[in-house]
Coordinates of C-alpha atoms and ligand atoms in Angstrom, one line a residue:
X1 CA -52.0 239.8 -117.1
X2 CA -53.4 237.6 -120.4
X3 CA -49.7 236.3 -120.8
X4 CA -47.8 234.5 -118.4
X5 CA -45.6 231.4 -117.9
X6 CA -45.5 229.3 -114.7
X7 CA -42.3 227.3 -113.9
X8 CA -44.1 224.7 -111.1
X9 CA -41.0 222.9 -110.1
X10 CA -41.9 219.6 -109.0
X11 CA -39.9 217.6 -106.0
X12 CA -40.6 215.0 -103.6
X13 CA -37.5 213.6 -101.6
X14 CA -34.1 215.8 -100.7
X15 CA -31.5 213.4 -100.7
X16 CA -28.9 210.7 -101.4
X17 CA -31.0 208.1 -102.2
X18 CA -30.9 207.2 -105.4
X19 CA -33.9 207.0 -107.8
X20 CA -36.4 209.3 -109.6
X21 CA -38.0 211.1 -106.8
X22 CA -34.5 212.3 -105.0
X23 CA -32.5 214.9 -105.6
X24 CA -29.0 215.0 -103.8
X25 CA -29.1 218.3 -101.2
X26 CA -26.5 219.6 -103.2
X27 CA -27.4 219.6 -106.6
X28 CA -30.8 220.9 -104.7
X29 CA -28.6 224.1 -103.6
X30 CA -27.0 224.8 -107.3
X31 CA -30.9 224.4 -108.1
X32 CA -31.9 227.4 -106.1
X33 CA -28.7 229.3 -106.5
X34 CA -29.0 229.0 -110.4
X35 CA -32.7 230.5 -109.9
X36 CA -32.2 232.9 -107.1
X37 CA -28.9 234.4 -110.2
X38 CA -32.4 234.3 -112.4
X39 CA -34.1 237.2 -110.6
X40 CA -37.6 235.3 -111.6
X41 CA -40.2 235.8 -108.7
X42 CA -40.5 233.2 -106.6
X43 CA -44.3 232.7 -106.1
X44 CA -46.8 230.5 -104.8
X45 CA -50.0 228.9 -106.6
X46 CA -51.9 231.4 -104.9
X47 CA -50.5 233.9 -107.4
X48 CA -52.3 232.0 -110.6
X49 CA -55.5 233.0 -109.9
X50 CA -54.3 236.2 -111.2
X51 CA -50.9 236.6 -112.1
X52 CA -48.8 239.9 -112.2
X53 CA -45.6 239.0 -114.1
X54 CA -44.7 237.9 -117.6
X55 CA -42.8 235.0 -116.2
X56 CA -43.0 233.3 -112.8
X57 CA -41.4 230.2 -110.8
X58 CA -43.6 228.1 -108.2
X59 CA -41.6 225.2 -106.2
X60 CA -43.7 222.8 -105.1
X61 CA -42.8 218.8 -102.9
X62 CA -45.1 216.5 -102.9
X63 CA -45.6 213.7 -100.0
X64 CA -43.7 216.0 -97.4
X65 CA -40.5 214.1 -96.6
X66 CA -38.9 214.8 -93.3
X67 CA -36.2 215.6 -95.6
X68 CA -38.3 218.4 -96.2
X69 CA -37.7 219.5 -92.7
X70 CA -34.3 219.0 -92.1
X71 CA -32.4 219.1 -95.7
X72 CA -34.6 221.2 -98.5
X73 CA -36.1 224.1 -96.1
X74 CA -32.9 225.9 -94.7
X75 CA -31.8 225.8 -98.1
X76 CA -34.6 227.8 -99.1
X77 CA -35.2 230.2 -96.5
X78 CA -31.8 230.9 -96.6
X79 CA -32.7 232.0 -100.5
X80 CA -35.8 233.7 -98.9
X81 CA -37.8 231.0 -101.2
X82 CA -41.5 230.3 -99.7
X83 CA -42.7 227.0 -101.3
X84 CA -45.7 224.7 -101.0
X85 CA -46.0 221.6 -99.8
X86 CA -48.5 218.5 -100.6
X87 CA -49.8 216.6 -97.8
X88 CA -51.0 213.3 -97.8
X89 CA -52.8 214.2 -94.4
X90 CA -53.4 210.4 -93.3
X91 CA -50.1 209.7 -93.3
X92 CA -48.2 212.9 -91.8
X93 CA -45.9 211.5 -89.0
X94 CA -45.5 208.2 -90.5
X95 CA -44.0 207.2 -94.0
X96 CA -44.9 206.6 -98.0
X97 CA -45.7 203.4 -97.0
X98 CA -48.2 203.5 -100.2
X99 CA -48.5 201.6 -103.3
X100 CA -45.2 203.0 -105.1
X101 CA -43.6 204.6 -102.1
X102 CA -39.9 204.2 -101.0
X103 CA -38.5 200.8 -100.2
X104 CA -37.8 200.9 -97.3
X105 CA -40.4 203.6 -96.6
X106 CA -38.8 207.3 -96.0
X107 CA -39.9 209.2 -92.9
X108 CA -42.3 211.9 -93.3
X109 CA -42.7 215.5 -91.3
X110 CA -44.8 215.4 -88.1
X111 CA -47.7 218.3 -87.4
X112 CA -45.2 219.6 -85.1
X113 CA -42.5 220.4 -88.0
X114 CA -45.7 221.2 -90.4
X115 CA -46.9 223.9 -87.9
X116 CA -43.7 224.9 -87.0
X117 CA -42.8 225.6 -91.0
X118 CA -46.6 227.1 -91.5
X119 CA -45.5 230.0 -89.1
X120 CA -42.4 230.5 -90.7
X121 CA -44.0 231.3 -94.5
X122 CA -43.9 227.6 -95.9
X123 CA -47.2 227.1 -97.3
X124 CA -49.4 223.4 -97.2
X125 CA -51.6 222.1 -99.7
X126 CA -53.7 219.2 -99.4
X127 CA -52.2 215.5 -101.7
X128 CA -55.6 213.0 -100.6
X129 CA -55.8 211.3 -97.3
X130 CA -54.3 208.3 -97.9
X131 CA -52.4 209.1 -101.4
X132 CA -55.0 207.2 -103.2
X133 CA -55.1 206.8 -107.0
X134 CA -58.0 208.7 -107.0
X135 CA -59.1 208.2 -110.5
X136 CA -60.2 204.8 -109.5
X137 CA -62.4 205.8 -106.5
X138 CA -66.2 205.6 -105.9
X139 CA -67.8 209.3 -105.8
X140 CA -68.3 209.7 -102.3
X141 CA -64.6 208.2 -101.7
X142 CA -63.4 210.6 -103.9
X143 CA -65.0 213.4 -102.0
X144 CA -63.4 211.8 -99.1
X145 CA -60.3 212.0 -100.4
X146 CA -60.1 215.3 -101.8
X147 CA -62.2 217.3 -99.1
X148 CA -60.9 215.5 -96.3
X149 CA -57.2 216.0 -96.8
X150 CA -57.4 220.0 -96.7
X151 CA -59.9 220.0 -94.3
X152 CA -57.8 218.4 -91.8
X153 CA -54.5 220.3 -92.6
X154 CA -56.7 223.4 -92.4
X155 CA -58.1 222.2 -88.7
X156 CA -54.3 221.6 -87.8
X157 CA -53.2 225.0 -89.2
X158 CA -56.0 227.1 -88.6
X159 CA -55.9 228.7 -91.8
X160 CA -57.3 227.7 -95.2
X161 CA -56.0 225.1 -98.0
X162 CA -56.9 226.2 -101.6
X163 CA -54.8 224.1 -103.3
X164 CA -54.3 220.2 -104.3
X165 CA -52.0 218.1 -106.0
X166 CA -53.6 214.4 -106.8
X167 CA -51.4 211.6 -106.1
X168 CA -49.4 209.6 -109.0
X169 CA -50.7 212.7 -111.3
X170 CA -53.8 210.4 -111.6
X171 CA -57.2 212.5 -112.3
X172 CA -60.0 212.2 -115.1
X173 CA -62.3 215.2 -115.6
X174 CA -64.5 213.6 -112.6
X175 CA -61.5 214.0 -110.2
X176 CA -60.6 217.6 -111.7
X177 CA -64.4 218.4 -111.3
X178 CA -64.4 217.4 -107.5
X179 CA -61.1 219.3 -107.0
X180 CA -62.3 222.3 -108.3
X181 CA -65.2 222.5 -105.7
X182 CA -62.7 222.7 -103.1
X183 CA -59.6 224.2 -104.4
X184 CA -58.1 227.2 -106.6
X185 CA -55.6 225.2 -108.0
X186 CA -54.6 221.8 -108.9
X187 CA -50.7 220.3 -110.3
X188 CA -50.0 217.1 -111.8
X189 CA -46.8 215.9 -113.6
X190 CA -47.4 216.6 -117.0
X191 CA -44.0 218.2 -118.4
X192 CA -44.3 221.4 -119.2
X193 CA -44.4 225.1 -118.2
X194 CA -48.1 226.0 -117.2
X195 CA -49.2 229.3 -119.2
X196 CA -52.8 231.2 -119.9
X197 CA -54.1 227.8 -122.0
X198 CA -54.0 225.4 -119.1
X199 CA -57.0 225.0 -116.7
X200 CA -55.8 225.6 -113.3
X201 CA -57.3 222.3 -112.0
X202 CA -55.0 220.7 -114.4
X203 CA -51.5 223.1 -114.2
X204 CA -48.4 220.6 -115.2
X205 CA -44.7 221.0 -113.8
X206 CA -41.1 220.1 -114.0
X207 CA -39.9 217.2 -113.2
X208 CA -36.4 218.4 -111.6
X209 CA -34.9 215.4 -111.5
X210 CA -34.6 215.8 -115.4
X211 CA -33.0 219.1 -114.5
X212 CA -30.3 217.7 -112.2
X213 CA -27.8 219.0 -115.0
X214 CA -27.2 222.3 -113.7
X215 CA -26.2 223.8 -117.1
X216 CA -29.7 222.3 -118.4
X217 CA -31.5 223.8 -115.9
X218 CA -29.9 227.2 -116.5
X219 CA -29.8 226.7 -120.0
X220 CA -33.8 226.2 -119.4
X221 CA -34.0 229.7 -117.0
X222 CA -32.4 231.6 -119.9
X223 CA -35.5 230.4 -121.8
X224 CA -32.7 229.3 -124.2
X225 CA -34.1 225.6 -123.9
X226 CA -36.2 223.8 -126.0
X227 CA -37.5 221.9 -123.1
X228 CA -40.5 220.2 -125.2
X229 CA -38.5 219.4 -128.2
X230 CA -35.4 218.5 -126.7
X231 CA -36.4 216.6 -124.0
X232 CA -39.1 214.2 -125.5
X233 CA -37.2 211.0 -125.2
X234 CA -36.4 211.9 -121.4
X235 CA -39.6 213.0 -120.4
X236 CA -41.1 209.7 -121.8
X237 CA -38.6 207.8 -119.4
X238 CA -39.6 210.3 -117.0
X239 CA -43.4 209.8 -117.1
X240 CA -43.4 206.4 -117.2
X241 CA -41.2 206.3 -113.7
X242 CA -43.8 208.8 -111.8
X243 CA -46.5 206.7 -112.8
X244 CA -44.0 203.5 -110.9
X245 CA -43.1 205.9 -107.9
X246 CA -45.1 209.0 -107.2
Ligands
LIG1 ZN1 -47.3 211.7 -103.8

Protein backbone atom coordinates (compact mmCIF):
# COMPACT_ATOMS: atom_id res chain seq x y z
CA UNK A 1 0.00 0.00 0.00
CA UNK A 2 1.98 3.50 -1.24
CA UNK A 3 -0.37 5.39 1.20
CA UNK A 4 -0.64 4.99 4.74
CA UNK A 5 -0.72 6.80 8.13
CA UNK A 6 0.81 5.32 11.36
CA UNK A 7 -0.67 6.64 14.75
CA UNK A 8 2.57 5.32 17.10
CA UNK A 9 1.15 6.29 20.39
CA UNK A 10 3.81 6.93 22.67
CA UNK A 11 3.64 6.03 26.69
CA UNK A 12 6.00 5.43 29.36
CA UNK A 13 4.43 5.32 33.02
CA UNK A 14 0.54 4.27 33.84
CA UNK A 15 -0.28 6.14 36.73
CA UNK A 16 -1.10 8.83 39.34
CA UNK A 17 1.99 10.36 39.47
CA UNK A 18 2.07 13.45 38.20
CA UNK A 19 4.40 14.75 35.41
CA UNK A 20 4.92 14.33 31.58
CA UNK A 21 5.58 10.73 31.28
CA UNK A 22 2.30 9.48 33.41
CA UNK A 23 -0.90 9.04 32.42
CA UNK A 24 -3.64 8.37 35.14
CA UNK A 25 -5.04 4.48 34.56
CA UNK A 26 -8.17 6.12 33.91
CA UNK A 27 -7.80 8.55 31.44
CA UNK A 28 -5.53 5.47 30.01
CA UNK A 29 -8.97 3.47 29.74
CA UNK A 30 -11.15 6.43 27.95
CA UNK A 31 -7.73 6.35 25.72
CA UNK A 32 -8.39 2.83 24.45
CA UNK A 33 -12.07 2.89 24.74
CA UNK A 34 -12.18 6.15 22.41
CA UNK A 35 -9.88 3.99 19.94
CA UNK A 36 -11.32 0.62 20.29
CA UNK A 37 -15.21 3.08 19.14
CA UNK A 38 -12.53 4.06 16.22
CA UNK A 39 -12.51 0.60 14.54
CA UNK A 40 -8.70 1.55 13.38
CA UNK A 41 -6.53 -1.67 13.43
CA UNK A 42 -4.50 -2.07 16.16
CA UNK A 43 -1.11 -3.06 14.85
CA UNK A 44 2.34 -3.58 15.67
CA UNK A 45 5.69 -2.05 14.07
CA UNK A 46 6.07 -5.21 12.44
CA UNK A 47 3.20 -4.24 10.14
CA UNK A 48 5.34 -1.09 8.59
CA UNK A 49 7.53 -2.99 6.70
CA UNK A 50 4.61 -3.37 4.57
CA UNK A 51 1.44 -2.00 5.49
CA UNK A 52 -2.06 -3.21 4.48
CA UNK A 53 -4.43 -0.36 5.54
CA UNK A 54 -5.00 3.22 4.66
CA UNK A 55 -4.81 4.18 8.29
CA UNK A 56 -3.30 2.28 11.22
CA UNK A 57 -2.62 2.69 15.13
CA UNK A 58 0.64 1.31 16.90
CA UNK A 59 0.84 1.71 20.92
CA UNK A 60 4.06 1.61 22.01
CA UNK A 61 5.78 2.29 26.26
CA UNK A 62 8.92 2.95 26.51
CA UNK A 63 11.21 1.95 29.73
CA UNK A 64 8.66 -0.93 30.78
CA UNK A 65 7.25 0.28 34.11
CA UNK A 66 5.89 -2.34 36.34
CA UNK A 67 2.96 -0.25 35.92
CA UNK A 68 3.04 -1.77 32.71
CA UNK A 69 2.33 -5.11 34.35
CA UNK A 70 -0.05 -4.46 36.78
CA UNK A 71 -2.14 -1.16 35.56
CA UNK A 72 -1.77 -0.57 31.45
CA UNK A 73 -1.86 -4.43 30.26
CA UNK A 74 -5.35 -5.76 31.62
CA UNK A 75 -6.63 -2.72 30.29
CA UNK A 76 -5.58 -3.67 26.91
CA UNK A 77 -6.04 -7.21 26.70
CA UNK A 78 -9.26 -6.67 27.87
CA UNK A 79 -9.60 -4.34 24.44
CA UNK A 80 -7.74 -7.29 22.71
CA UNK A 81 -4.91 -4.48 22.04
CA UNK A 82 -1.28 -6.25 21.55
CA UNK A 83 1.30 -3.43 22.07
CA UNK A 84 5.12 -3.17 22.14
CA UNK A 85 7.21 -2.54 24.65
CA UNK A 86 10.90 -0.88 24.90
CA UNK A 87 13.29 -2.38 27.04
CA UNK A 88 16.15 -0.91 28.58
CA UNK A 89 17.62 -4.59 29.05
CA UNK A 90 20.27 -3.56 31.72
CA UNK A 91 17.93 -2.31 33.89
CA UNK A 92 14.78 -4.87 33.70
CA UNK A 93 13.99 -5.74 37.36
CA UNK A 94 15.37 -2.67 38.85
CA UNK A 95 14.23 1.01 38.18
CA UNK A 96 14.82 4.40 35.83
CA UNK A 97 17.33 5.16 37.96
CA UNK A 98 18.97 7.03 34.75
CA UNK A 99 19.92 10.50 34.04
CA UNK A 100 16.21 11.93 33.76
CA UNK A 101 14.38 9.07 35.29
CA UNK A 102 11.67 9.30 38.09
CA UNK A 103 12.48 10.87 41.46
CA UNK A 104 12.21 8.63 43.37
CA UNK A 105 12.91 6.04 40.80
CA UNK A 106 9.60 3.91 39.61
CA UNK A 107 9.86 0.15 39.62
CA UNK A 108 10.27 -1.62 36.46
CA UNK A 109 8.92 -5.23 35.14
CA UNK A 110 11.04 -8.28 36.02
CA UNK A 111 11.92 -11.14 33.12
CA UNK A 112 9.41 -13.15 34.92
CA UNK A 113 6.40 -10.49 34.10
CA UNK A 114 8.31 -9.80 30.53
CA UNK A 115 8.17 -13.58 29.68
CA UNK A 116 4.98 -14.09 31.22
CA UNK A 117 3.46 -11.01 28.87
CA UNK A 118 5.69 -12.32 25.69
CA UNK A 119 3.46 -15.61 25.87
CA UNK A 120 0.44 -13.85 26.16
CA UNK A 121 0.84 -11.58 22.67
CA UNK A 122 2.63 -8.43 24.29
CA UNK A 123 5.46 -7.86 22.09
CA UNK A 124 9.29 -6.50 23.30
CA UNK A 125 11.55 -4.28 21.50
CA UNK A 126 14.97 -3.48 22.50
CA UNK A 127 15.43 0.74 24.27
CA UNK A 128 19.78 0.35 24.72
CA UNK A 129 21.30 -1.47 27.62
CA UNK A 130 21.62 1.07 29.99
CA UNK A 131 19.16 3.90 28.38
CA UNK A 132 22.18 5.71 27.24
CA UNK A 133 22.05 9.01 25.24
CA UNK A 134 23.38 7.25 22.54
CA UNK A 135 24.15 10.09 20.27
CA UNK A 136 27.04 10.84 22.37
CA UNK A 137 28.67 7.34 22.39
CA UNK A 138 31.96 6.03 20.91
CA UNK A 139 31.27 3.51 17.83
CA UNK A 140 31.88 0.33 19.37
CA UNK A 141 29.73 1.63 22.63
CA UNK A 142 27.18 2.43 20.36
CA UNK A 143 27.18 -1.01 18.85
CA UNK A 144 27.05 -2.11 22.40
CA UNK A 145 24.20 -0.39 23.12
CA UNK A 146 22.07 -1.01 20.32
CA UNK A 147 23.00 -4.77 19.55
CA UNK A 148 23.29 -5.77 22.95
CA UNK A 149 19.96 -4.71 24.27
CA UNK A 150 17.84 -7.01 21.66
CA UNK A 151 20.17 -9.56 21.80
CA UNK A 152 19.63 -10.21 25.33
CA UNK A 153 15.85 -9.77 25.35
CA UNK A 154 15.86 -12.09 22.35
CA UNK A 155 18.20 -14.75 24.58
CA UNK A 156 15.47 -14.22 27.41
CA UNK A 157 12.52 -14.68 24.99
CA UNK A 158 13.76 -16.96 22.62
CA UNK A 159 12.40 -15.26 19.83
CA UNK A 160 13.71 -12.36 17.70
CA UNK A 161 13.72 -8.36 18.42
CA UNK A 162 13.46 -6.27 15.15
CA UNK A 163 12.64 -3.24 16.56
CA UNK A 164 14.25 -0.27 18.69
CA UNK A 165 13.40 2.88 20.20
CA UNK A 166 16.64 5.10 21.23
CA UNK A 167 16.43 6.65 24.60
CA UNK A 168 15.57 10.49 25.11
CA UNK A 169 14.61 10.35 21.16
CA UNK A 170 18.40 11.04 20.89
CA UNK A 171 20.03 9.68 17.45
CA UNK A 172 22.12 11.37 14.55
CA UNK A 173 22.31 9.54 11.17
CA UNK A 174 25.40 7.50 12.88
CA UNK A 175 22.92 6.04 15.52
CA UNK A 176 20.04 5.57 12.82
CA UNK A 177 22.80 3.89 10.67
CA UNK A 178 23.80 1.32 13.43
CA UNK A 179 20.08 0.72 14.21
CA UNK A 180 19.29 -0.14 10.98
CA UNK A 181 21.83 -3.10 10.87
CA UNK A 182 19.94 -4.59 13.50
CA UNK A 183 16.43 -3.58 13.45
CA UNK A 184 13.29 -3.11 11.02
CA UNK A 185 12.18 -0.27 12.72
CA UNK A 186 13.13 2.53 14.89
CA UNK A 187 10.54 5.48 17.01
CA UNK A 188 11.57 8.52 18.51
CA UNK A 189 9.41 11.41 19.82
CA UNK A 190 9.10 13.56 17.08
CA UNK A 191 5.22 14.68 16.98
CA UNK A 192 3.59 13.60 14.35
CA UNK A 193 1.75 10.66 12.52
CA UNK A 194 4.38 8.55 10.64
CA UNK A 195 3.28 8.12 6.88
CA UNK A 196 5.08 6.69 3.40
CA UNK A 197 7.80 9.86 3.66
CA UNK A 198 9.40 8.86 6.93
CA UNK A 199 12.37 6.51 7.06
CA UNK A 200 11.42 3.70 9.29
CA UNK A 201 14.65 4.11 11.34
CA UNK A 202 13.39 7.41 12.17
CA UNK A 203 9.16 6.89 12.54
CA UNK A 204 7.88 9.82 15.12
CA UNK A 205 4.84 9.31 17.56
CA UNK A 206 2.32 10.89 19.84
CA UNK A 207 3.01 12.04 22.75
CA UNK A 208 -0.35 10.98 24.73
CA UNK A 209 0.09 13.00 27.42
CA UNK A 210 -0.87 15.93 25.02
CA UNK A 211 -3.92 13.80 24.31
CA UNK A 212 -5.09 13.37 27.89
CA UNK A 213 -8.19 15.51 26.74
CA UNK A 214 -10.31 12.85 25.73
CA UNK A 215 -12.39 15.06 23.24
CA UNK A 216 -8.85 16.06 21.65
CA UNK A 217 -7.85 12.80 21.24
CA UNK A 218 -11.14 11.76 19.60
CA UNK A 219 -11.34 14.88 17.91
CA UNK A 220 -7.67 13.71 16.56
CA UNK A 221 -9.27 9.86 15.61
CA UNK A 222 -11.94 11.49 13.56
CA UNK A 223 -8.95 12.92 11.63
CA UNK A 224 -10.91 16.20 12.36
CA UNK A 225 -7.70 17.55 14.18
CA UNK A 226 -5.22 19.78 13.02
CA UNK A 227 -2.78 18.10 15.27
CA UNK A 228 0.41 19.96 13.48
CA UNK A 229 -1.16 23.27 13.35
CA UNK A 230 -3.05 23.33 16.37
CA UNK A 231 -0.81 22.00 18.62
CA UNK A 232 2.56 23.81 17.83
CA UNK A 233 2.76 25.74 21.01
CA UNK A 234 2.08 22.42 23.12
CA UNK A 235 4.24 20.23 21.31
CA UNK A 236 7.17 22.77 21.88
CA UNK A 237 6.40 22.47 25.73
CA UNK A 238 6.12 18.98 25.06
CA UNK A 239 9.52 18.33 23.39
CA UNK A 240 11.38 20.28 25.48
CA UNK A 241 10.06 18.11 28.68
CA UNK A 242 11.06 14.59 26.91
CA UNK A 243 14.32 15.82 26.32
CA UNK A 244 14.25 16.67 30.66
CA UNK A 245 12.51 13.13 31.35
CA UNK A 246 12.61 10.44 28.79
ZN1 LIG B 1 13.26 5.69 27.99
Amino acid sequence: MSNWQADILMYHSISEAAGPTSIAPAVFAAQMQELADSGLPVVTPDALTAPAAPRMVIISFDDGFADFADTAWPILRDFGFLPIVYLPSSHVGASDSWRGGHIPPRPLMTWKDIETLAAEGVLFGAHSLTHADLATLSAPDLEEEVAGSGREIAARLDRPVRHFAPPYGSSSPTVRACIARHYDTSVGTRLAVAGPGDDLHDLPRLEMYYFNDITRWRTHLEGRGSLYLAARKTMRELRAMMRRHA
